[in-house]
């Protein structure tokens, strides 16, 4: 979606906006393509040049900051990621992706309340934001802080995501299984986890099988990655 947005903006620029704006948008598109190839250091550098030296409009700059923040997030540089998402949101307070991504960074830092707020805000802006719904369901099902968990809400959110994906997405099914386990419905958790495993990549299968073992023992899963 972000790449399509950049392409649309570039078309508008070429039809009449200043050449410098079109040039900077082209550089942002190149940065995203470089990121997609896995050249993260170069992509970060390209985005930084666009952000600091370019003449991007506020909406375009917001997306560029969000995209650079995603690189930092993937590399575990959570403070840098949050700083980029903060700035992205300042430029575009209705940018649901930036709220969702900031929520992930905060969750991984153990800032669970703040992460929940960001996921909720992303959904307030765009109730069809499946990533935000899945992320909020996950934290409500697996948060190590008991007062923040809500199994029934997690089931509601995760069910919505799975209906939208026709129950064919491993990550979403994994979340739904965790939600059922938190609610004490372990057979449903087992059934959905088993299906999730059949759809999972090899990298995902081990953790999902570990969760399945938990559910067979009548134990809910706790995500301790933020501790």
Short mmCIF file of N, CA, C and O in Angstrom, two decimals, residues 77-194:
data_model
loop_
_atom_site.label_atom_id
_atom_site.label_comp_id
_atom_site.label_asym_id
_atom_site.label_seq_id
_atom_site.Cartn_x
_atom_site.Cartn_y
_atom_site.Cartn_z
N UNK A 77 16.25 -1.67 16.90
CA UNK A 77 16.60 -0.33 17.37
C UNK A 77 15.30 0.41 17.72
O UNK A 77 14.85 1.29 17.00
N UNK A 78 14.72 0.02 18.84
CA UNK A 78 13.35 0.44 19.16
C UNK A 78 13.24 1.93 19.46
O UNK A 78 12.24 2.55 19.09
N UNK A 79 14.22 2.51 20.12
CA UNK A 79 14.14 3.94 20.41
C UNK A 79 14.17 4.77 19.14
O UNK A 79 13.41 5.74 19.00
N UNK A 80 15.05 4.40 18.20
CA UNK A 80 15.11 5.11 16.93
C UNK A 80 13.81 4.93 16.16
O UNK A 80 13.30 5.87 15.52
N UNK A 81 13.27 3.71 16.21
CA UNK A 81 12.01 3.44 15.52
C UNK A 81 10.89 4.31 16.08
O UNK A 81 10.13 4.94 15.34
N UNK A 82 10.78 4.35 17.41
CA UNK A 82 9.72 5.13 18.04
C UNK A 82 9.86 6.61 17.70
O UNK A 82 8.87 7.31 17.44
N UNK A 83 11.10 7.11 17.67
CA UNK A 83 11.32 8.51 17.32
C UNK A 83 10.81 8.81 15.91
O UNK A 83 10.17 9.85 15.66
N UNK A 84 11.06 7.89 14.97
CA UNK A 84 10.57 8.09 13.60
C UNK A 84 9.04 8.02 13.54
O UNK A 84 8.39 8.81 12.86
N UNK A 85 8.46 7.06 14.26
CA UNK A 85 7.00 6.94 14.25
C UNK A 85 6.35 8.17 14.91
O UNK A 85 5.31 8.65 14.45
N UNK A 86 6.98 8.67 15.97
CA UNK A 86 6.47 9.90 16.62
C UNK A 86 6.40 11.04 15.61
O UNK A 86 5.40 11.75 15.52
N UNK A 87 7.49 11.22 14.88
CA UNK A 87 7.55 12.32 13.91
C UNK A 87 6.57 12.10 12.77
O UNK A 87 5.94 13.04 12.28
N UNK A 88 6.45 10.85 12.35
CA UNK A 88 5.50 10.51 11.29
C UNK A 88 4.08 10.88 11.70
O UNK A 88 3.31 11.47 10.91
N UNK A 89 3.73 10.58 12.95
CA UNK A 89 2.38 10.87 13.45
C UNK A 89 2.16 12.37 13.61
O UNK A 89 1.07 12.88 13.35
N UNK A 90 3.21 13.10 14.01
CA UNK A 90 3.08 14.56 14.10
C UNK A 90 2.73 15.16 12.75
O UNK A 90 1.93 16.09 12.64
N UNK A 91 3.33 14.62 11.70
CA UNK A 91 3.08 15.13 10.35
C UNK A 91 1.73 14.70 9.82
O UNK A 91 1.11 15.41 9.03
N UNK A 92 1.28 13.52 10.24
CA UNK A 92 -0.02 13.00 9.79
C UNK A 92 -0.69 12.26 10.94
O UNK A 92 -0.51 11.05 11.09
N UNK A 93 -1.46 12.96 11.77
CA UNK A 93 -2.08 12.34 12.95
C UNK A 93 -3.11 11.26 12.61
O UNK A 93 -3.56 10.55 13.52
N UNK A 94 -3.47 11.12 11.35
CA UNK A 94 -4.43 10.09 10.94
C UNK A 94 -3.76 8.90 10.26
O UNK A 94 -4.44 8.09 9.62
N UNK A 95 -2.46 8.76 10.43
CA UNK A 95 -1.71 7.69 9.76
C UNK A 95 -1.74 6.44 10.63
O UNK A 95 -0.92 6.26 11.53
N UNK A 96 -2.68 5.56 10.36
CA UNK A 96 -2.89 4.38 11.21
C UNK A 96 -1.69 3.44 11.21
O UNK A 96 -1.39 2.82 12.24
N UNK A 97 -0.99 3.32 10.09
CA UNK A 97 0.17 2.42 10.04
C UNK A 97 1.24 2.84 11.04
O UNK A 97 1.88 2.00 11.66
N UNK A 98 1.46 4.14 11.17
CA UNK A 98 2.49 4.62 12.10
C UNK A 98 2.12 4.30 13.54
O UNK A 98 2.98 3.94 14.35
N UNK A 99 0.83 4.43 13.88
CA UNK A 99 0.40 4.06 15.23
C UNK A 99 0.61 2.57 15.48
O UNK A 99 1.10 2.15 16.54
N UNK A 100 0.23 1.75 14.51
CA UNK A 100 0.40 0.31 14.66
C UNK A 100 1.87 -0.06 14.82
O UNK A 100 2.24 -0.84 15.71
N UNK A 101 2.72 0.53 14.00
CA UNK A 101 4.14 0.21 14.05
C UNK A 101 4.78 0.70 15.35
O UNK A 101 5.63 0.03 15.94
N UNK A 102 4.35 1.89 15.81
CA UNK A 102 4.87 2.38 17.08
C UNK A 102 4.42 1.46 18.22
O UNK A 102 5.17 1.22 19.17
N UNK A 103 3.21 0.94 18.11
CA UNK A 103 2.73 -0.01 19.10
C UNK A 103 3.62 -1.24 19.18
O UNK A 103 3.93 -1.73 20.28
N UNK A 104 4.04 -1.75 18.03
CA UNK A 104 4.92 -2.92 18.03
C UNK A 104 6.25 -2.61 18.71
O UNK A 104 6.77 -3.42 19.49
N UNK A 105 6.81 -1.44 18.40
CA UNK A 105 8.08 -1.06 19.02
C UNK A 105 7.94 -0.93 20.53
O UNK A 105 8.79 -1.40 21.31
N UNK A 106 6.85 -0.32 20.97
CA UNK A 106 6.63 -0.15 22.41
C UNK A 106 6.39 -1.49 23.08
O UNK A 106 6.87 -1.74 24.20
N UNK A 107 5.65 -2.37 22.42
CA UNK A 107 5.42 -3.70 22.99
C UNK A 107 6.73 -4.44 23.19
O UNK A 107 6.95 -5.08 24.22
N UNK A 108 7.61 -4.36 22.22
CA UNK A 108 8.89 -5.06 22.32
C UNK A 108 9.81 -4.44 23.36
O UNK A 108 10.76 -5.07 23.80
N UNK A 109 9.52 -3.20 23.77
CA UNK A 109 10.24 -2.57 24.87
C UNK A 109 9.57 -2.85 26.22
O UNK A 109 10.05 -2.39 27.26
N UNK A 110 8.46 -3.57 26.20
CA UNK A 110 7.74 -3.87 27.42
C UNK A 110 6.81 -2.76 27.87
O UNK A 110 6.30 -2.79 28.99
N UNK A 111 6.54 -1.80 26.99
CA UNK A 111 5.63 -0.69 27.30
C UNK A 111 4.22 -1.09 26.86
O UNK A 111 3.66 -0.56 25.91
N UNK A 112 3.65 -2.04 27.59
CA UNK A 112 2.43 -2.69 27.13
C UNK A 112 1.22 -1.76 27.09
O UNK A 112 0.44 -1.79 26.14
N UNK A 113 1.05 -0.94 28.11
CA UNK A 113 -0.09 -0.01 28.11
C UNK A 113 -0.01 0.94 26.92
O UNK A 113 -1.02 1.20 26.25
N UNK A 114 1.18 1.47 26.68
CA UNK A 114 1.35 2.40 25.56
C UNK A 114 1.13 1.70 24.23
O UNK A 114 0.56 2.28 23.29
N UNK A 115 1.56 0.45 24.13
CA UNK A 115 1.35 -0.32 22.90
C UNK A 115 -0.14 -0.53 22.65
O UNK A 115 -0.63 -0.37 21.53
N UNK A 116 -0.86 -0.89 23.70
CA UNK A 116 -2.31 -1.09 23.58
C UNK A 116 -2.98 0.19 23.10
O UNK A 116 -3.85 0.16 22.22
N UNK A 117 -2.57 1.32 23.65
CA UNK A 117 -3.15 2.60 23.23
C UNK A 117 -2.90 2.86 21.75
O UNK A 117 -3.79 3.36 21.03
N UNK A 118 -1.70 2.55 21.27
CA UNK A 118 -1.38 2.79 19.87
C UNK A 118 -2.18 1.87 18.95
O UNK A 118 -2.69 2.30 17.91
N UNK A 119 -2.30 0.60 19.31
CA UNK A 119 -3.10 -0.32 18.49
C UNK A 119 -4.55 0.14 18.44
O UNK A 119 -5.20 0.11 17.39
N UNK A 120 -5.06 0.56 19.60
CA UNK A 120 -6.45 1.03 19.67
C UNK A 120 -6.65 2.28 18.81
O UNK A 120 -7.68 2.43 18.14
N UNK A 121 -5.66 3.17 18.82
CA UNK A 121 -5.77 4.39 18.01
C UNK A 121 -5.73 4.06 16.53
O UNK A 121 -6.47 4.66 15.73
N UNK A 122 -4.89 3.11 16.15
CA UNK A 122 -4.85 2.69 14.74
C UNK A 122 -6.21 2.17 14.30
O UNK A 122 -6.69 2.47 13.20
N UNK A 123 -6.86 1.40 15.18
CA UNK A 123 -8.18 0.85 14.86
C UNK A 123 -9.27 1.91 14.89
O UNK A 123 -10.26 1.83 14.16
N UNK A 124 -9.09 2.92 15.73
CA UNK A 124 -10.05 4.03 15.76
C UNK A 124 -10.01 4.78 14.43
O UNK A 124 -11.05 5.19 13.90
N UNK A 125 -8.81 4.95 13.90
CA UNK A 125 -8.66 5.64 12.61
C UNK A 125 -9.14 4.77 11.47
O UNK A 125 -9.81 5.23 10.55
N UNK A 126 -8.80 3.48 11.54
CA UNK A 126 -9.15 2.54 10.46
C UNK A 126 -9.56 1.21 11.09
O UNK A 126 -8.72 0.39 11.42
N UNK A 127 -10.86 1.02 11.25
CA UNK A 127 -11.34 -0.19 11.92
C UNK A 127 -11.06 -1.46 11.14
O UNK A 127 -11.15 -2.56 11.69
N UNK A 128 -10.68 -1.33 9.87
CA UNK A 128 -10.35 -2.50 9.06
C UNK A 128 -8.85 -2.80 9.06
O UNK A 128 -8.39 -3.64 8.27
N UNK A 129 -8.09 -2.15 9.93
CA UNK A 129 -6.63 -2.35 9.98
C UNK A 129 -6.35 -3.72 10.61
O UNK A 129 -6.34 -3.87 11.83
N UNK A 130 -6.12 -4.72 9.78
CA UNK A 130 -5.99 -6.09 10.26
C UNK A 130 -4.75 -6.29 11.11
O UNK A 130 -4.78 -7.04 12.10
N UNK A 131 -3.64 -5.66 10.75
CA UNK A 131 -2.43 -5.82 11.55
C UNK A 131 -2.62 -5.29 12.96
O UNK A 131 -2.20 -5.91 13.94
N UNK A 132 -3.25 -4.12 13.07
CA UNK A 132 -3.49 -3.55 14.40
C UNK A 132 -4.43 -4.43 15.21
O UNK A 132 -4.23 -4.64 16.41
N UNK A 133 -5.48 -4.95 14.56
CA UNK A 133 -6.42 -5.83 15.26
C UNK A 133 -5.72 -7.10 15.73
O UNK A 133 -5.93 -7.56 16.87
N UNK A 134 -4.87 -7.67 14.88
CA UNK A 134 -4.16 -8.88 15.26
C UNK A 134 -3.17 -8.61 16.39
O UNK A 134 -3.05 -9.39 17.34
N UNK A 135 -2.47 -7.47 16.30
CA UNK A 135 -1.49 -7.13 17.34
C UNK A 135 -2.17 -6.87 18.68
O UNK A 135 -1.66 -7.27 19.73
N UNK A 136 -3.31 -6.19 18.65
CA UNK A 136 -4.03 -5.92 19.89
C UNK A 136 -4.57 -7.23 20.47
O UNK A 136 -4.51 -7.45 21.69
N UNK A 137 -5.07 -8.10 19.61
CA UNK A 137 -5.54 -9.41 20.09
C UNK A 137 -4.41 -10.19 20.74
O UNK A 137 -4.59 -10.82 21.79
N UNK A 138 -3.23 -10.15 20.11
CA UNK A 138 -2.08 -10.90 20.64
C UNK A 138 -1.70 -10.41 22.04
O UNK A 138 -1.50 -11.21 22.96
N UNK A 139 -1.60 -9.10 22.20
CA UNK A 139 -1.18 -8.58 23.50
C UNK A 139 -2.25 -8.83 24.55
O UNK A 139 -1.95 -9.10 25.72
N UNK A 140 -3.53 -8.78 24.15
CA UNK A 140 -4.62 -9.05 25.09
C UNK A 140 -4.66 -10.53 25.48
O UNK A 140 -5.15 -10.88 26.56
N UNK A 141 -4.13 -11.39 24.63
CA UNK A 141 -4.12 -12.82 24.92
C UNK A 141 -2.87 -13.27 25.65
O UNK A 141 -2.92 -14.21 26.46
N UNK A 142 -1.74 -12.62 25.40
CA UNK A 142 -0.46 -13.17 25.85
C UNK A 142 0.36 -12.28 26.76
O UNK A 142 1.44 -12.67 27.20
N UNK A 143 -0.11 -11.07 27.05
CA UNK A 143 0.67 -10.13 27.85
C UNK A 143 1.04 -10.74 29.21
O UNK A 143 0.19 -11.35 29.87
N UNK A 144 2.28 -10.60 29.65
CA UNK A 144 2.67 -11.16 30.95
C UNK A 144 2.04 -10.43 32.14
O UNK A 144 2.10 -10.94 33.26
N UNK A 145 1.45 -9.26 31.91
CA UNK A 145 0.78 -8.52 32.98
C UNK A 145 -0.69 -8.90 32.97
O UNK A 145 -1.44 -8.57 32.04
N UNK A 146 -1.13 -9.60 33.99
CA UNK A 146 -2.46 -10.20 33.99
C UNK A 146 -3.58 -9.17 33.86
O UNK A 146 -4.60 -9.42 33.21
N UNK A 147 -3.39 -7.98 34.45
CA UNK A 147 -4.45 -6.97 34.41
C UNK A 147 -4.70 -6.44 33.01
O UNK A 147 -5.75 -5.82 32.76
N UNK A 148 -3.76 -6.65 32.09
CA UNK A 148 -3.91 -6.16 30.73
C UNK A 148 -4.49 -7.21 29.79
O UNK A 148 -4.82 -6.90 28.64
N UNK A 149 -4.62 -8.44 30.26
CA UNK A 149 -5.15 -9.49 29.40
C UNK A 149 -6.68 -9.49 29.41
O UNK A 149 -7.31 -9.15 30.40
N UNK A 150 -7.24 -9.90 28.28
CA UNK A 150 -8.70 -10.00 28.14
C UNK A 150 -8.97 -11.02 27.05
O UNK A 150 -8.96 -10.70 25.86
N UNK A 151 -9.17 -12.26 27.46
CA UNK A 151 -9.32 -13.34 26.50
C UNK A 151 -10.50 -13.17 25.56
O UNK A 151 -10.39 -13.44 24.36
N UNK A 152 -11.62 -12.71 26.08
CA UNK A 152 -12.81 -12.57 25.23
C UNK A 152 -12.61 -11.48 24.18
O UNK A 152 -13.01 -11.64 23.02
N UNK A 153 -12.01 -10.36 24.59
CA UNK A 153 -11.72 -9.31 23.60
C UNK A 153 -10.74 -9.82 22.56
O UNK A 153 -10.88 -9.54 21.36
N UNK A 154 -9.75 -10.57 23.01
CA UNK A 154 -8.76 -11.13 22.08
C UNK A 154 -9.44 -12.05 21.07
O UNK A 154 -9.12 -12.01 19.87
N UNK A 155 -10.38 -12.87 21.52
CA UNK A 155 -11.11 -13.76 20.61
C UNK A 155 -11.90 -12.94 19.59
O UNK A 155 -11.89 -13.24 18.39
N UNK A 156 -12.57 -11.90 20.06
CA UNK A 156 -13.37 -11.06 19.15
C UNK A 156 -12.49 -10.43 18.07
O UNK A 156 -12.83 -10.47 16.88
N UNK A 157 -11.37 -9.86 18.49
CA UNK A 157 -10.48 -9.21 17.53
C UNK A 157 -9.85 -10.22 16.57
O UNK A 157 -9.82 -10.00 15.35
N UNK A 158 -9.34 -11.31 17.12
CA UNK A 158 -8.67 -12.31 16.28
C UNK A 158 -9.64 -12.99 15.33
O UNK A 158 -9.29 -13.33 14.20
N UNK A 159 -10.87 -13.19 15.77
CA UNK A 159 -11.88 -13.80 14.89
C UNK A 159 -12.18 -12.88 13.71
O UNK A 159 -12.34 -13.34 12.57
N UNK A 160 -12.24 -11.57 13.98
CA UNK A 160 -12.47 -10.61 12.90
C UNK A 160 -11.36 -10.69 11.86
O UNK A 160 -11.62 -10.70 10.65
N UNK A 161 -10.12 -10.77 12.33
CA UNK A 161 -8.99 -10.85 11.40
C UNK A 161 -9.05 -12.14 10.59
O UNK A 161 -8.84 -12.13 9.37
N UNK A 162 -9.36 -13.25 11.25
CA UNK A 162 -9.37 -14.53 10.55
C UNK A 162 -10.52 -14.63 9.55
O UNK A 162 -10.38 -15.25 8.49
N UNK A 163 -11.65 -14.02 9.87
CA UNK A 163 -12.73 -13.99 8.89
C UNK A 163 -12.30 -13.22 7.64
O UNK A 163 -12.61 -13.62 6.51
N UNK A 164 -11.57 -12.14 7.85
CA UNK A 164 -11.11 -11.33 6.72
C UNK A 164 -10.06 -12.06 5.89
O UNK A 164 -9.93 -11.80 4.68
N UNK A 165 -9.31 -12.96 6.51
CA UNK A 165 -8.27 -13.71 5.80
C UNK A 165 -8.71 -15.13 5.47
O UNK A 165 -7.90 -15.96 5.07
N UNK A 166 -10.01 -15.40 5.67
CA UNK A 166 -10.60 -16.70 5.34
C UNK A 166 -9.91 -17.85 6.08
O UNK A 166 -9.79 -18.95 5.56
N UNK A 167 -9.42 -17.56 7.28
CA UNK A 167 -8.77 -18.57 8.13
C UNK A 167 -7.62 -19.27 7.40
O UNK A 167 -7.38 -20.47 7.59
N UNK A 168 -6.89 -18.50 6.59
CA UNK A 168 -5.80 -19.08 5.81
C UNK A 168 -4.46 -18.40 6.10
O UNK A 168 -3.50 -18.61 5.37
N UNK A 169 -4.39 -17.62 7.17
CA UNK A 169 -3.15 -16.93 7.53
C UNK A 169 -2.61 -17.50 8.83
O UNK A 169 -3.29 -17.47 9.87
N UNK A 170 -1.40 -18.03 8.79
CA UNK A 170 -0.84 -18.72 9.95
C UNK A 170 -0.73 -17.82 11.17
O UNK A 170 -1.09 -18.21 12.29
N UNK A 171 -0.23 -16.60 10.97
CA UNK A 171 -0.04 -15.69 12.10
C UNK A 171 -1.37 -15.35 12.77
O UNK A 171 -1.46 -15.30 14.01
N UNK A 172 -2.39 -15.11 11.97
CA UNK A 172 -3.70 -14.77 12.53
C UNK A 172 -4.31 -15.95 13.28
O UNK A 172 -4.93 -15.78 14.34
N UNK A 173 -4.15 -17.14 12.74
CA UNK A 173 -4.64 -18.34 13.42
C UNK A 173 -3.88 -18.58 14.72
O UNK A 173 -4.45 -19.00 15.73
N UNK A 174 -2.59 -18.31 14.71
CA UNK A 174 -1.75 -18.43 15.90
C UNK A 174 -2.28 -17.51 17.00
O UNK A 174 -2.38 -17.90 18.18
N UNK A 175 -2.64 -16.29 16.62
CA UNK A 175 -3.20 -15.34 17.58
C UNK A 175 -4.54 -15.81 18.11
O UNK A 175 -4.81 -15.72 19.32
N UNK A 176 -5.39 -16.32 17.23
CA UNK A 176 -6.70 -16.80 17.66
C UNK A 176 -6.56 -17.97 18.63
O UNK A 176 -7.29 -18.06 19.62
N UNK A 177 -5.60 -18.85 18.37
CA UNK A 177 -5.36 -19.97 19.28
C UNK A 177 -4.94 -19.46 20.66
O UNK A 177 -5.43 -19.94 21.69
N UNK A 178 -4.05 -18.47 20.68
CA UNK A 178 -3.61 -17.91 21.96
C UNK A 178 -4.77 -17.26 22.70
O UNK A 178 -4.86 -17.32 23.93
N UNK A 179 -5.67 -16.62 21.94
CA UNK A 179 -6.84 -15.98 22.55
C UNK A 179 -7.75 -17.01 23.20
O UNK A 179 -8.22 -16.83 24.33
N UNK A 180 -8.01 -18.10 22.48
CA UNK A 180 -8.86 -19.16 23.06
C UNK A 180 -8.20 -19.76 24.30
O UNK A 180 -8.88 -20.06 25.29
N UNK A 181 -6.89 -19.93 24.27
CA UNK A 181 -6.20 -20.48 25.43
C UNK A 181 -6.33 -19.55 26.63
O UNK A 181 -6.57 -20.00 27.76
N UNK A 182 -6.17 -18.24 26.40
CA UNK A 182 -6.32 -17.28 27.50
C UNK A 182 -7.72 -17.33 28.09
O UNK A 182 -7.90 -17.15 29.30
N UNK A 183 -8.71 -17.61 27.25
CA UNK A 183 -10.10 -17.70 27.71
C UNK A 183 -10.42 -19.07 28.30
O UNK A 183 -11.56 -19.31 28.71
N UNK A 184 -9.44 -19.97 28.33
CA UNK A 184 -9.65 -21.30 28.91
C UNK A 184 -10.31 -22.29 27.97
O UNK A 184 -10.69 -23.39 28.40
N UNK A 185 -10.43 -21.94 26.69
CA UNK A 185 -11.06 -22.84 25.71
C UNK A 185 -9.95 -23.58 24.96
O UNK A 185 -9.62 -23.27 23.81
N UNK A 186 -9.37 -24.57 25.62
CA UNK A 186 -8.14 -25.17 25.12
C UNK A 186 -8.34 -26.05 23.89
O UNK A 186 -7.44 -26.14 23.05
N UNK A 187 -9.49 -26.70 23.75
CA UNK A 187 -9.68 -27.51 22.54
C UNK A 187 -9.74 -26.63 21.30
O UNK A 187 -9.17 -26.96 20.26
N UNK A 188 -10.42 -25.48 21.42
CA UNK A 188 -10.44 -24.54 20.30
C UNK A 188 -9.04 -24.02 20.02
O UNK A 188 -8.64 -23.83 18.86
N UNK A 189 -8.27 -23.77 21.09
CA UNK A 189 -6.89 -23.32 20.92
C UNK A 189 -6.07 -24.36 20.18
O UNK A 189 -5.31 -24.04 19.25
N UNK A 190 -6.23 -25.62 20.55
CA UNK A 190 -5.49 -26.71 19.90
C UNK A 190 -5.87 -26.81 18.43
O UNK A 190 -5.00 -26.91 17.55
N UNK A 191 -7.16 -26.75 18.15
CA UNK A 191 -7.63 -26.89 16.76
C UNK A 191 -7.06 -25.79 15.87
O UNK A 191 -6.57 -26.05 14.76
N UNK A 192 -7.11 -24.55 16.35
CA UNK A 192 -6.62 -23.44 15.53
C UNK A 192 -5.09 -23.44 15.43
O UNK A 192 -4.53 -23.08 14.39
N UNK A 193 -4.42 -23.86 16.51
CA UNK A 193 -2.96 -23.90 16.46
C UNK A 193 -2.48 -24.97 15.48
O UNK A 193 -1.51 -24.77 14.74
N UNK A 194 -3.17 -26.09 15.45
CA UNK A 194 -2.80 -27.14 14.51
C UNK A 194 -2.93 -26.66 13.06
O UNK A 194 -2.06 -26.93 12.23
#
